[in-house]
Amino acid sequence: MKYENDLKNILSEYKAGNIAEDEVLARLQNANYTDLGFAKLDHNRSIRQGFPEVVYCEGKTIEQVVEIMKMLASKHKNVLGTRASEEMYEAVKKELPEVKYHKIARLLTIENEALVKDSERKIAIITAGTSDMPISEEAAITAEIMGNEVIRIYDVGVAGIHRLLDKLELIRSANVVIVIAGMEGALASVVGGLVDKPVIAVPTSVGYGANFQGLSALLGMLNSCAAGVAVVNIDNGFGAARMASIINHMR
Amino acid sequence: MKYENDLKNILSEYKAGNIAEDEVLARLQNANYTDLGFAKLDHNRSIRQGFPEVVYCEGKTIEQVVEIMKMLASKHKNVLGTRASEEMYEAVKKELPEVKYHKIARLLTIENEALVKDSERKIAIITAGTSDMPISEEAAITAEIMGNEVIRIYDVGVAGIHRLLDKLELIRSANVVIVIAGMEGALASVVGGLVDKPVIAVPTSVGYGANFQGLSALLGMLNSCAAGVAVVNIDNGFGAARMASIINHMR
Amino acid sequence: MKYENDLKNILSEYKAGNIAEDEVLARLQNANYTDLGFAKLDHNRSIRQGFPEVVYCEGKTIEQVVEIMKMLASKHKNVLGTRASEEMYEAVKKELPEVKYHKIARLLTIENEALVKDSERKIAIITAGTSDMPISEEAAITAEIMGNEVIRIYDVGVAGIHRLLDKLELIRSANVVIVIAGMEGALASVVGGLVDKPVIAVPTSVGYGANFQGLSALLGMLNSCAAGVAVVNIDNGFGAARMASIINHMR
Amino acid sequence: MKYENDLKNILSEYKAGNIAEDEVLARLQNANYTDLGFAKLDHNRSIRQGFPEVVYCEGKTIEQVVEIMKMLASKHKNVLGTRASEEMYEAVKKELPEVKYHKIARLLTIENEALVKDSERKIAIITAGTSDMPISEEAAITAEIMGNEVIRIYDVGVAGIHRLLDKLELIRSANVVIVIAGMEGALASVVGGLVDKPVIAVPTSVGYGANFQGLSALLGMLNSCAAGVAVVNIDNGFGAARMASIINHMR
Amino acid sequence: MKYENDLKNILSEYKAGNIAEDEVLARLQNANYTDLGFAKLDHNRSIRQGFPEVVYCEGKTIEQVVEIMKMLASKHKNVLGTRASEEMYEAVKKELPEVKYHKIARLLTIENEALVKDSERKIAIITAGTSDMPISEEAAITAEIMGNEVIRIYDVGVAGIHRLLDKLELIRSANVVIVIAGMEGALASVVGGLVDKPVIAVPTSVGYGANFQGLSALLGMLNSCAAGVAVVNIDNGFGAARMASIINHMR
Amino acid sequence: MKYENDLKNILSEYKAGNIAEDEVLARLQNANYTDLGFAKLDHNRSIRQGFPEVVYCEGKTIEQVVEIMKMLASKHKNVLGTRASEEMYEAVKKELPEVKYHKIARLLTIENEALVKDSERKIAIITAGTSDMPISEEAAITAEIMGNEVIRIYDVGVAGIHRLLDKLELIRSANVVIVIAGMEGALASVVGGLVDKPVIAVPTSVGYGANFQGLSALLGMLNSCAAGVAVVNIDNGFGAARMASIINHMR
Amino acid sequence: MKYENDLKNILSEYKAGNIAEDEVLARLQNANYTDLGFAKLDHNRSIRQGFPEVVYCEGKTIEQVVEIMKMLASKHKNVLGTRASEEMYEAVKKELPEVKYHKIARLLTIENEALVKDSERKIAIITAGTSDMPISEEAAITAEIMGNEVIRIYDVGVAGIHRLLDKLELIRSANVVIVIAGMEGALASVVGGLVDKPVIAVPTSVGYGANFQGLSALLGMLNSCAAGVAVVNIDNGFGAARMASIINHMR
Amino acid sequence: MKYENDLKNILSEYKAGNIAEDEVLARLQNANYTDLGFAKLDHNRSIRQGFPEVVYCEGKTIEQVVEIMKMLASKHKNVLGTRASEEMYEAVKKELPEVKYHKIARLLTIENEALVKDSERKIAIITAGTSDMPISEEAAITAEIMGNEVIRIYDVGVAGIHRLLDKLELIRSANVVIVIAGMEGALASVVGGLVDKPVIAVPTSVGYGANFQGLSALLGMLNSCAAGVAVVNIDNGFGAARMASIINHMR
């Protein structure tokens, strides 16, 4: 708990009269994050939530992504960037040769010291169809780099429910379940009714017209008749994995 | 094929010079429907689609409903009114004592001569929850008065999928299947994947907030990943039964 | 009924003690589908619903499409892929030279043994405008490969209703009717009022701004005042043909 | 052109030095409207658009409606109030015994000197169903008090298109056509394709769930594939009649 | 009235026994339209609504556009195609060198014999901003080829209302007014309150984010507080001009 | 700046060792707000934003409203409650006889010491129609109790723009302008183009069907083509007045 | 694990030939649920998910609620009904005097043997405002009956962020956090950034117009920029508590 | 006040008989704006609202942008164009070499004589994330060219609230605050609760799927529970700066 110790030290030094009020404020600020002007990198998030701040690359310039990745890599062993283009990867690799690019998941990862994984506590990631793979791989790799073992169970949509039922034992062996589906998103309800573990549902924008960019799956999952289902944003595999990882690390 | 014979008679009489052009037009009109001014009752629909015009009572005054029911009852043996209030029933009963009111389904029926039902060809009506009963009973009674045997399988939503699987043989014994569900409407996809018969899906407005008056179930069913599923309007049990009955009477 | 016989054999062998419980589970799984990891191909769907699993190509990589098509072609005589790009076709053709590409409909087909078609039972496919052709051809070719004769009646939108009325006899000669329209989708209601056969309506995303990617036609068709109309997803010609084919093969 | 003459007089008097600048402004204001504080009644609208300002009663207090009706009745021979409740009528009648209430249309009318109607130029008002009558009567009575002969053709929805075709000659005899329909609103497209007169379409909020308070009919009519159709607000019979009356009085 | 005379001739010949029933049907069909298979060209629309069928080019292949334009040009003096690409123009020009392309309006026109225009009856076309020009030119050129004089008044949005008021006399000199605006579409209400002529409002998809592809302007115009305003589809300059032309040719 | 002084005192006492860390925390909390369990009343908001916390009564029980009003009245001279029912007023009056109820605006006010108003800096409140009065009075009374002089200019909607132009001088005399309109909300754009002061726009839910509970006015105002217009929530007269008051008190 | 043992027994008896195939099916069905016809009560859900099936009372008749409650009470010690009216309570109490009604939360509870609660693992329930109490009490009482200690922290919306920060230590003492907020739902993001525990967010339908029955809070929470936040349906306090309880019981 | 003096001169000359009525009208028009046909440039807006008309470049042709920029540059010292492409810049630079292009903000500026800035009155521009920079720079540069000092505080989203609290003093030093955020837009509420200055909120279209092109942030900000927040259009940095500048120049 580096951050809280820092705070206590600063406070006691202040009380002891060793440092002035202005100094207190300045130090607290520096301890917290690095200010690049266009971005403020939150270092204590790694303590507070178990992993350093993750870079959401979309909408940033290539230069910004490179600069942020470098700064994070200088302070943390493991770094994650989401929604990264191949171009961003090429640029980052020049500065940080250890970076890896996961094309289908559009992730950048640096993993200098893999976190320990508890093999008794797995996260199952279930998709309705093959077309959901960009999202499921975003979730799976995120969960892995955050220190979780992952079980991938893909293409078991409810229209052929025996494929799902065949995997029931495997699914029930997991500690947390992520369900990823487009179209009507029904898989979340069916899985939710079959397991007694928390289910994180991710609607995807996969489907014909009235999917409306994921709206149908989103509403379907929010209205799930099964208990123990909560929902994250459309196509947000990263967010689901983050939530699942937090739950999975609870003791 | 009363209507088409009528047309042929009128045409041949016209060609023979027995009736003038104006007379042709007037006769054709009378043969077709009765004009009450505020409503035009379509008598040949009973030939064209197997059942006389059905009265959609909502939005009509009580007086209009009574007048329309009387006119239809004078021309047809069986009559059906949907979305009828208890007040409408009381008013109609004074004129047509044989009318029956199905409270939960909000239907008015007159059935002087029940249509023959083919016991080999049943319509299964499946609901996700007990709260869908107003719609499922609207569908069931409509299907029955139109000459179909009905199998009711209620409260088998996908959150407890074994309840549904237990009924699989019964469901597969039907010729046409109607699936009625609110919330996320996932039941349609699951049933659609389990049977090789046409499935008519009815979204209902049952559910918590983001159901948005049936929108979630509607979108869910339209995006069904199962083949052989088509959808009717929200809460439209009548329409589903009508469609199912047409299919069920095909030879 | 290959699948059910398989099941019975497996069960009786198990009871006779010839095979262990684990073996039962493994065999059941293999009989059902082929697991490619990223996809699970459902072989018994060809028995349960009359045609092997159809490949929805959009959102899959070219490599995945090739692998899935090859696997299906090794197990079934006829194979269908929807929403395929020309690039996918080129890649599949290298492995399966018998594959055909239907450019306007974006379909891949392999038809080694055409199914028998009942010339007494045709499916009519009616469009409102020429711009609906990508969808109507998707429907028509799907219906044909599934063993149905198809009547194409194109560009008979309701703004020139005599064009539609001229074709009435032809339309009425069909056993099932598919109506495809963008803009306001009114064609479904008009056709629904003129025939006594089931009408499957397909809204399309054709039109000016307030069409909102097919929403106007979708809502129009769902609210159809005609009986015997059910709706599939926007631009889903495949789904309509599938539904129509199931109905058309009922006896 | 009372208003423009007034303006010219005031301007020439001002130029002649008979009245001061402030006086000019004050007089212009008084000529234009009466200011009740909570409402400003626009008297020259009767010159500019052929009928005095119409009172939209909904959302006003009973006292406000009474005061506005009195003021208008003191300046104009004919007065119209829309969306009036029965309570408002009772209150107005105490002050203005000549007021009439049209219950189904929710209109208040005072007609001391009916406008001359040109029997060669009629407005046809066509509805899809009986449930559209509150809107169609709002339109019809508005059109009549604004000096137009009206042809009412009710309950000719497209699901029974022969009912509509029977009335074609009558419809074509009109100079302007108002089409009123809920559900999918298809009637506007069909009528628009059959006549060469301007069609004003009014979507209504009549229908099952996915009508979404008139949205389906609104989008349907806006996307009409027929030329010569323009649309007013949902349930706005008054607005359609106003537009039709302006067109009908053009020479 | 070529079409109606044709019908009468055919009918009287039929009654006289000169032609058989089948022959009647075939002739009626040929008189009406040309069937190209993928399209049915409606020739009597030129009589019924004053101009031949207009080709909506979007969504059609280049080959289809060429074939339709050729067929129409062989039967009519003037032809109009909307939403045409430059490529379509190049292809059509090879077959029909007299075709003209209006780039900003995306229109194809052939005008071999310009219709007579009544200089007393003009159509004013008013836009809120310069960015609305693709739509306003679509409207203006459509109105002109349909035989109307057009007054163009561009970039007079309500944020600088004196620009609009300066043009008031010019606007009031028109017989029909088309108002074209994106963003909030307020121009329609302001103009509607200033003129006593029918106003056809066209919402455009011009604007920042919450314009939602024209939705804000569409809703704004539908809710116009001014009388005498009716609305066509988003970005539908053609439809507005068609409606305005029909009104402008009424006598 | 009572709150900041309090903080400084507490901090210096803490440094001096007079109070313990726990005590610091407890005192800071008490200084800030009163905790009623179900509600936390924020007393320093009166310093930070110039007026004590305002009670949003809707959705609270009558008992809760009474208790909150009493607590606020015990600490502050002036208190405001919004969206209050008449029943709430009756209950509060029993405890706080000085409370006043503004029926049309649904406000509860206690004003023991009116704030000083700067007569050089007025807030103009302009409405499009009389039906907008509940919202405009909510705004006006809120602005007054917060120490502003208010100019009410009601029923000057853009359909009769001369009524608005007549008031231009009066409007321009204000320091801040609030524009309140339903239907298409065009008034905000027109006023925004005529004044050089900030305009706060309030969309209202007044209007026919496609107003969609204020959506049309909301989108219209957000898309205003005039500079210097910002928007608050639908029917939120209170919020507009609050914003206007903050601006009006800037020096 | 009563249910799984039952299954094993049945299977081994079947293999031993003691029971026939039909008998197996029938027994499995009875073990699972009680079939009341209109409802199927799922008894093994209490094993699979830790609590017996919960009755969603809305949309059911009073008779149905009574019958279901009686059946559940006969099989389980603790029973929960949601969205119950006072009338339902009165009817149930006649049959089951031990039932309790929680008026603000609209819950029916029977708690004959309270579940053991782990005082080290609390669920914090945080609301933005007092008006969110019906939802937060639904969540709190649900969580309690399912065996969790609850910390209630109400009315700490982000507009007065110091109220929230004051409670930070208390919030961080919880094992799982439920955040309930209407309006913009920002509280979920702020809390999500401050804790390292899973946050379940519940959007409520509390707020002014553009809240659109909870849509604004729903979208806000789904788009939360904080990690570790997942969302349930609008106003679904029950669902949030269920999800939190499942997480809270994980070991 | 050049414009008003002009008007007075013209009026007095007219009264003196020196100029005729037609001449008056022509002169008034010329004084107001330059009419380029496709655009009307409003010169007195610089007097009425403190800055010349700003060019919204999107949707205009390059030629139109060049012509408008040239005309404005000939009449005003400072000119601003928004949503300009690099191509437009290249074309304008050929005619006006002093033009500058701000790539990330997509602005064209000509600033021949910078307006005086009051260093006591700054505008703070706060963003939630780095991806909001195109909008925040549009706002910042607009505010600067309109004569305001700007404080940029970027990437202080609420998920790491200490980053925001660190900047509180800096934020409170500003006179007006602009808050720019995508996703859930919660930053506006938090800032609104922390400052006693007016807050202009700009929702951006940054975010995952259910952001729906800025809708989530827009609704979030409109529903802000903080007082003193008003909202402009999605991604409309320009509009926010304009509004802030008007407020900031009030005395």
CSV table of C-alpha atoms in Angstrom, one decimal, chain A residues 109-232:
chain,number,residue,atom,x,y,z
A,109,THR,CA,0.6,-5.3,-24.0
A,110,ILE,CA,3.9,-5.1,-22.1
A,111,GLU,CA,4.2,-7.9,-19.6
A,112,ASN,CA,7.6,-7.9,-17.9
A,113,GLU,CA,6.5,-9.8,-14.9
A,114,ALA,CA,3.3,-11.8,-15.2
A,115,LEU,CA,1.0,-11.7,-12.2
A,116,VAL,CA,0.5,-14.9,-10.3
A,117,LYS,CA,-2.7,-16.7,-11.3
A,118,ASP,CA,-4.8,-18.8,-9.0
A,119,SER,CA,-5.7,-21.9,-10.9
A,120,GLU,CA,-8.6,-22.6,-8.6
A,121,ARG,CA,-10.3,-19.4,-9.7
A,122,LYS,CA,-10.9,-19.1,-13.4
A,123,ILE,CA,-12.8,-16.7,-15.5
A,124,ALA,CA,-15.0,-18.4,-18.2
A,125,ILE,CA,-15.5,-16.3,-21.4
A,126,ILE,CA,-18.4,-17.5,-23.5
A,127,THR,CA,-19.4,-16.1,-26.9
A,128,ALA,CA,-22.5,-16.7,-28.9
A,129,GLY,CA,-20.8,-16.6,-32.2
A,130,THR,CA,-17.4,-16.5,-34.0
A,131,SER,CA,-18.0,-12.9,-35.0
A,132,ASP,CA,-17.8,-11.8,-31.4
A,133,MET,CA,-14.1,-12.8,-31.2
A,134,PRO,CA,-12.6,-9.3,-31.3
A,135,ILE,CA,-14.5,-8.5,-28.1
A,136,SER,CA,-13.9,-11.9,-26.5
A,137,GLU,CA,-10.2,-11.8,-27.1
A,138,GLU,CA,-10.1,-8.2,-25.8
A,139,ALA,CA,-11.7,-9.6,-22.6
A,140,ALA,CA,-9.5,-12.7,-22.4
A,141,ILE,CA,-6.2,-11.1,-22.9
A,142,THR,CA,-7.1,-8.3,-20.5
A,143,ALA,CA,-8.2,-10.8,-17.8
A,144,GLU,CA,-4.9,-12.8,-18.3
A,145,ILE,CA,-2.6,-9.8,-18.0
A,146,MET,CA,-4.5,-8.8,-14.8
A,147,GLY,CA,-3.6,-12.2,-13.3
A,148,ASN,CA,-6.5,-14.6,-14.1
A,149,GLU,CA,-6.7,-18.0,-15.8
A,150,VAL,CA,-9.2,-17.9,-18.6
A,151,ILE,CA,-11.4,-20.6,-20.1
A,152,ARG,CA,-12.5,-19.7,-23.7
A,153,ILE,CA,-15.8,-21.2,-24.8
A,154,TYR,CA,-16.7,-19.8,-28.2
A,155,ASP,CA,-19.7,-20.1,-30.6
A,156,VAL,CA,-22.3,-21.6,-28.3
A,157,GLY,CA,-25.2,-19.4,-29.1
A,158,VAL,CA,-28.7,-20.4,-27.8
A,159,ALA,CA,-30.0,-21.4,-31.3
A,160,GLY,CA,-28.2,-24.7,-30.8
A,161,ILE,CA,-28.5,-25.0,-27.0
A,162,HIS,CA,-27.0,-28.5,-26.8
A,163,ARG,CA,-23.6,-27.0,-27.7
A,164,LEU,CA,-24.0,-24.8,-24.6
A,165,LEU,CA,-25.3,-27.6,-22.4
A,166,ASP,CA,-22.3,-29.8,-23.4
A,167,LYS,CA,-20.0,-27.2,-21.8
A,168,LEU,CA,-22.0,-26.8,-18.7
A,169,GLU,CA,-19.6,-28.6,-16.4
A,170,LEU,CA,-16.7,-26.6,-17.8
A,171,ILE,CA,-18.6,-23.3,-17.3
A,172,ARG,CA,-19.6,-24.3,-13.8
A,173,SER,CA,-15.9,-24.9,-13.0
A,174,ALA,CA,-15.3,-21.1,-13.3
A,175,ASN,CA,-15.4,-18.6,-10.5
A,176,VAL,CA,-16.7,-15.7,-12.6
A,177,VAL,CA,-18.4,-15.9,-16.0
A,178,ILE,CA,-18.3,-13.3,-18.9
A,179,VAL,CA,-21.0,-13.8,-21.6
A,180,ILE,CA,-20.5,-12.0,-24.9
A,181,ALA,CA,-23.2,-11.9,-27.5
A,182,GLY,CA,-24.7,-9.7,-30.2
A,183,MET,CA,-28.0,-10.1,-32.0
A,184,GLU,CA,-30.5,-10.6,-29.2
A,185,GLY,CA,-28.0,-11.3,-26.4
A,186,ALA,CA,-30.1,-14.2,-25.1
A,187,LEU,CA,-27.0,-16.2,-24.1
A,188,ALA,CA,-26.7,-14.1,-20.9
A,189,SER,CA,-30.1,-15.1,-19.6
A,190,VAL,CA,-29.6,-18.8,-20.3
A,191,VAL,CA,-26.2,-18.9,-18.8
A,192,GLY,CA,-27.4,-16.8,-15.8
A,193,GLY,CA,-30.0,-19.4,-15.1
A,194,LEU,CA,-27.5,-22.2,-15.2
A,195,VAL,CA,-24.7,-21.1,-12.9
A,196,ASP,CA,-24.5,-19.7,-9.4
A,197,LYS,CA,-21.6,-17.4,-10.1
A,198,PRO,CA,-21.7,-13.8,-11.1
A,199,VAL,CA,-22.2,-13.2,-14.8
A,200,ILE,CA,-20.9,-10.1,-16.5
A,201,ALA,CA,-22.7,-9.6,-19.8
A,202,VAL,CA,-21.2,-7.8,-22.8
A,203,PRO,CA,-23.5,-6.8,-25.7
A,204,THR,CA,-21.9,-6.7,-29.1
A,205,SER,CA,-22.7,-4.8,-32.2
A,206,VAL,CA,-22.8,-7.9,-34.3
A,207,GLY,CA,-26.0,-8.6,-36.3
A,208,TYR,CA,-28.5,-7.6,-39.0
A,209,GLY,CA,-30.2,-4.2,-39.2
A,210,ALA,CA,-32.4,-4.0,-36.1
A,211,ASN,CA,-29.4,-4.8,-33.9
A,212,PHE,CA,-28.9,-1.0,-34.2
A,213,GLN,CA,-25.2,-1.1,-33.3
A,214,GLY,CA,-25.7,-3.3,-30.3
A,215,LEU,CA,-28.8,-1.8,-28.8
A,216,SER,CA,-30.8,-5.0,-29.1
A,217,ALA,CA,-28.3,-7.0,-27.3
A,218,LEU,CA,-27.8,-4.3,-24.7
A,219,LEU,CA,-31.5,-4.0,-23.9
A,220,GLY,CA,-31.8,-7.8,-23.9
A,221,MET,CA,-29.1,-8.3,-21.4
A,222,LEU,CA,-30.3,-5.4,-19.1
A,223,ASN,CA,-33.7,-7.1,-19.1
A,224,SER,CA,-32.3,-10.5,-18.4
A,225,CYS,CA,-34.8,-12.6,-16.5
A,226,ALA,CA,-32.0,-14.4,-14.8
A,227,ALA,CA,-30.6,-13.3,-11.4
A,228,GLY,CA,-26.9,-12.5,-11.0
A,229,VAL,CA,-26.3,-10.8,-14.4
A,230,ALA,CA,-24.9,-7.3,-14.7
A,231,VAL,CA,-24.0,-5.5,-17.9
A,232,VAL,CA,-21.2,-3.4,-19.3
